[in-house]
Coordinates of C-alpha atoms in Angstrom, one line a residue:
M1033 CA 71.1 -31.4 49.8
R1034 CA 72.6 -34.9 49.4
T1035 CA 76.2 -35.3 48.1
V1036 CA 76.4 -36.6 44.6
R1037 CA 79.0 -39.4 44.4
I1038 CA 80.4 -40.6 41.1
C1039 CA 82.6 -43.7 40.6
Q1040 CA 85.4 -43.3 38.1
L1041 CA 86.6 -46.9 38.2
N1042 CA 90.5 -47.2 38.5
A1043 CA 90.9 -43.5 37.7
P1044 CA 94.3 -42.0 38.8
L1045 CA 92.8 -39.8 41.4
A1046 CA 95.1 -37.4 43.3
I1047 CA 95.0 -33.9 44.8
N1048 CA 94.8 -31.3 42.0
A1049 CA 94.6 -34.0 39.3
E1050 CA 92.5 -32.8 36.3
L1051 CA 90.7 -35.7 34.7
T1052 CA 87.9 -36.4 32.2
L1053 CA 84.7 -38.1 33.2
D1054 CA 84.1 -41.5 31.6
D1055 CA 80.9 -42.0 29.6
D1056 CA 78.8 -43.3 32.5
G1057 CA 79.9 -40.4 34.8
F1058 CA 79.3 -37.9 32.0
G1059 CA 75.8 -39.3 31.4
H1060 CA 74.8 -39.2 35.0
L1061 CA 76.4 -35.8 36.0
I1062 CA 75.9 -33.8 32.8
R1063 CA 72.9 -35.3 31.0
V1064 CA 70.8 -36.5 34.0
L1065 CA 71.7 -34.2 36.9
R1066 CA 72.5 -31.2 34.6
F1067 CA 75.7 -30.3 36.5
K1068 CA 77.5 -27.1 35.2
K1069 CA 81.0 -25.7 35.5
D1070 CA 82.1 -25.1 39.1
D1071 CA 79.5 -27.6 40.6
E1072 CA 81.0 -29.8 43.3
F1073 CA 80.7 -33.6 43.8
V1074 CA 82.5 -36.5 45.2
V1075 CA 84.5 -38.9 43.1
F1076 CA 86.0 -42.3 44.0
D1077 CA 88.0 -44.9 42.1
G1078 CA 86.4 -48.1 43.4
N1079 CA 89.6 -49.1 45.3
G1080 CA 89.1 -47.0 48.4
H1081 CA 90.4 -43.6 47.2
E1082 CA 87.8 -40.8 47.4
F1083 CA 88.0 -37.0 46.7
E1084 CA 86.0 -33.9 46.7
A1085 CA 85.9 -32.6 43.2
V1086 CA 84.8 -29.6 41.1
L1087 CA 83.6 -29.7 37.5
L1088 CA 85.9 -27.7 35.3
S1089 CA 84.0 -28.0 32.0
D1090 CA 80.6 -29.3 30.9
G1091 CA 80.8 -29.5 27.1
K1092 CA 80.8 -32.6 24.9
S1093 CA 83.3 -34.0 27.3
A1094 CA 83.6 -32.9 30.9
T1095 CA 86.7 -32.5 33.0
Y1096 CA 87.0 -32.3 36.8
K1097 CA 89.6 -31.5 39.4
C1098 CA 90.2 -33.3 42.6
T1099 CA 90.4 -30.7 45.4
K1100 CA 90.5 -32.6 48.7
E1101 CA 91.1 -36.2 49.7
I1102 CA 88.4 -37.9 51.9
V1103 CA 90.0 -40.6 54.1
R1104 CA 87.5 -43.1 55.6
N1105 CA 86.8 -46.8 55.7
V1106 CA 83.3 -48.1 55.4
E1107 CA 84.1 -51.7 54.5
S1108 CA 82.9 -54.7 56.5
P1109 CA 85.5 -56.3 58.7
I1110 CA 84.6 -59.7 57.2
Y1111 CA 85.3 -60.6 53.6
V1112 CA 82.3 -62.4 52.1
E1113 CA 82.2 -63.8 48.6
L1114 CA 78.6 -64.5 47.6
G1115 CA 78.1 -67.5 45.2
Q1116 CA 74.7 -66.8 43.9
V1117 CA 73.0 -69.2 41.4
I1118 CA 71.5 -66.9 38.8
S1119 CA 67.8 -66.2 39.4
R1120 CA 65.2 -65.2 36.8
G1121 CA 64.2 -61.7 35.7
D1122 CA 65.3 -58.8 37.8
K1123 CA 65.8 -60.9 41.0
M1124 CA 69.5 -61.2 40.3
E1125 CA 69.9 -57.5 39.9
F1126 CA 68.0 -56.9 43.1
T1127 CA 70.2 -59.4 45.0
I1128 CA 73.4 -57.7 43.7
Q1129 CA 72.3 -54.2 44.5
K1130 CA 71.2 -55.1 48.1
A1131 CA 74.2 -57.3 48.7
V1132 CA 76.5 -54.4 47.9
E1133 CA 74.6 -52.2 50.3
L1134 CA 75.0 -54.8 53.0
G1135 CA 78.8 -54.9 52.6
I1136 CA 79.5 -57.9 50.3
S1137 CA 83.1 -58.1 49.1
E1138 CA 82.8 -60.2 45.9
I1139 CA 80.0 -61.8 43.9
T1140 CA 80.2 -64.9 41.7
P1141 CA 77.2 -65.7 39.6
L1142 CA 76.7 -69.5 39.3
Y1143 CA 75.2 -72.0 37.0
S1144 CA 73.7 -75.1 38.7
S1145 CA 71.5 -78.0 37.4
R1146 CA 68.3 -76.3 38.4
C1147 CA 69.3 -72.8 37.3
G1148 CA 66.5 -71.4 35.2
V1149 CA 68.8 -69.1 33.2
K1150 CA 71.2 -70.1 30.5
L1151 CA 73.2 -67.6 28.5
D1152 CA 75.6 -68.0 25.6
E1153 CA 79.1 -66.5 25.8
K1154 CA 78.2 -63.1 24.4
R1155 CA 75.2 -62.7 26.5
S1156 CA 77.0 -63.9 29.6
S1157 CA 79.7 -61.2 29.1
K1158 CA 77.1 -58.5 28.7
K1159 CA 75.2 -59.7 31.8
V1160 CA 78.3 -59.6 33.9
E1161 CA 79.1 -56.1 32.7
Q1162 CA 75.5 -55.0 33.5
W1163 CA 75.7 -56.6 37.0
Q1164 CA 79.1 -54.8 37.6
K1165 CA 77.4 -51.5 36.7
I1166 CA 74.7 -52.2 39.2
A1167 CA 77.3 -52.8 41.9
I1168 CA 79.0 -49.5 41.0
A1169 CA 75.7 -47.6 41.2
A1170 CA 74.9 -49.2 44.6
C1171 CA 78.3 -48.0 45.9
E1172 CA 77.5 -44.5 44.7
Q1173 CA 74.2 -44.6 46.5
C1174 CA 75.2 -46.2 49.8
G1175 CA 78.5 -44.4 50.4
R1176 CA 81.0 -47.3 49.7
N1177 CA 84.3 -46.4 48.0
V1178 CA 85.4 -49.9 47.3
V1179 CA 83.4 -51.6 44.5
P1180 CA 82.9 -55.4 44.9
H1181 CA 84.0 -57.3 41.8
V1182 CA 81.4 -59.3 39.9
N1183 CA 83.2 -62.4 38.6
D1184 CA 82.5 -64.2 35.4
I1185 CA 79.6 -66.7 35.5
T1186 CA 81.0 -70.0 36.8
N1187 CA 79.7 -73.6 37.0
I1188 CA 79.0 -74.5 40.6
D1189 CA 81.2 -77.6 40.5
K1190 CA 84.2 -75.4 39.6
W1191 CA 83.3 -72.8 42.3
Y1192 CA 83.2 -75.5 45.0
E1193 CA 86.9 -76.1 44.5
K1194 CA 88.0 -72.5 44.9
S1195 CA 89.7 -70.9 48.0
P1196 CA 90.0 -73.8 50.4
E1197 CA 91.3 -71.4 53.1
A1198 CA 88.0 -69.6 53.3
L1199 CA 85.2 -70.8 55.6
S1200 CA 82.6 -72.1 53.1
L1201 CA 78.9 -72.1 54.0
T1202 CA 75.7 -73.2 52.3
L1203 CA 72.1 -72.8 53.5
D1204 CA 70.4 -76.0 54.4
P1205 CA 67.0 -76.1 56.0
K1206 CA 67.8 -79.5 57.6
A1207 CA 71.0 -78.2 59.3
S1208 CA 71.1 -78.1 63.1
I1209 CA 73.5 -75.1 63.2
K1210 CA 72.1 -71.6 62.9
L1211 CA 74.2 -69.1 60.8
S1212 CA 74.5 -66.9 63.9
E1213 CA 76.1 -69.7 65.9
I1214 CA 79.0 -70.4 63.6
E1215 CA 82.6 -69.4 64.3
V1216 CA 83.4 -66.9 61.6
K1217 CA 86.8 -66.3 60.1
D1218 CA 88.0 -63.1 58.4
K1219 CA 87.1 -64.6 55.0
L1220 CA 84.2 -66.8 54.0
R1221 CA 82.2 -68.0 51.0
L1222 CA 78.4 -68.1 51.1
L1223 CA 76.5 -70.3 48.6
I1224 CA 72.9 -69.5 47.7
G1225 CA 71.2 -72.0 45.6
P1226 CA 68.6 -71.5 42.8
E1227 CA 64.8 -71.2 43.1
G1228 CA 64.4 -75.0 42.9
G1229 CA 67.3 -75.7 45.3
L1230 CA 70.5 -77.6 44.8
D1231 CA 70.2 -81.2 43.6
D1232 CA 71.5 -84.2 45.6
S1233 CA 74.8 -84.4 43.7
E1234 CA 75.5 -80.7 44.2
I1235 CA 74.7 -81.0 47.9
S1236 CA 77.0 -84.0 48.2
K1237 CA 79.8 -82.3 46.3
A1238 CA 79.5 -79.2 48.6
S1239 CA 80.0 -81.5 51.6
D1240 CA 83.0 -83.1 49.9
N1241 CA 84.5 -79.7 49.5
H1242 CA 84.1 -78.8 53.2
F1243 CA 81.0 -76.6 52.9
V1244 CA 79.2 -76.3 56.2
G1245 CA 75.4 -76.4 56.1
V1246 CA 73.7 -73.7 58.2
T1247 CA 70.1 -72.7 58.7
L1248 CA 68.4 -69.4 58.9
G1249 CA 65.4 -70.7 60.8
P1250 CA 62.3 -72.8 60.3
R1251 CA 61.0 -71.2 57.2
I1252 CA 62.0 -71.8 53.6
L1253 CA 63.1 -68.5 52.0
R1254 CA 63.2 -67.5 48.3
T1255 CA 66.6 -67.3 46.8
E1256 CA 66.8 -63.5 46.8
T1257 CA 65.5 -63.3 50.3
A1258 CA 67.9 -66.0 51.6
A1259 CA 71.0 -64.2 50.3
L1260 CA 70.0 -60.9 52.0
A1261 CA 68.8 -62.4 55.2
A1262 CA 72.1 -64.3 55.5
L1263 CA 74.2 -61.2 54.8
C1264 CA 72.2 -59.3 57.4
I1265 CA 72.9 -62.0 60.0
L1266 CA 76.6 -62.1 59.2
G1267 CA 76.8 -58.3 59.3
S1268 CA 74.9 -58.0 62.6
H1269 CA 76.8 -60.8 64.5
F1270 CA 80.3 -60.6 63.0
G1271 CA 80.5 -57.4 60.9
D1272 CA 79.5 -53.8 61.3
L1273 CA 75.7 -53.7 61.0

């Protein structure tokens, strides 16, 4: 029987601590999985702290007790921030879910000139909240105990200027350097453009901000395929895959 893992984001987990499940945890454990008093599961806080736990009550609110600390590190040795121009439909959700499984450290959704998705402030906030929940659920499934942060949606021009100390990469089918051939630092940023690609001014500004163009090979990949293929290469050559 598989171990049920529940994220209680930023909860003050400690040995013998008795805490109340948040709404998402309650919904999953009690309503969906039908857990009862004395059932056991694993709880983590999204910051690397993880414990075996037992359910103390299963009424309208549910309390649990941390019984044993689990000490382990399953994070990638390279810190990768994915700058992903927002894709249509459920492609963005798919990319976030799989990127988390592949060890991504941080995700920044981006607007670009050819981005096919435009959201007002209220809808943007709800989307980011939804994507963060997808990242949490992916961690519960894949065994990570550190939840990657999904940042607010950012214009690509502003994102270019962030974190100059990180190695910055963008996919370019015309590039002569393969992603597997670069010299990787501990921290890097990976830019994935929209379904229509970046426009000339965005490509130029990326170069002006020291982004290095790399190729994945001779074929043109869809935006959701490109992100995951790149993360697999990085994880295989420089990480822990």
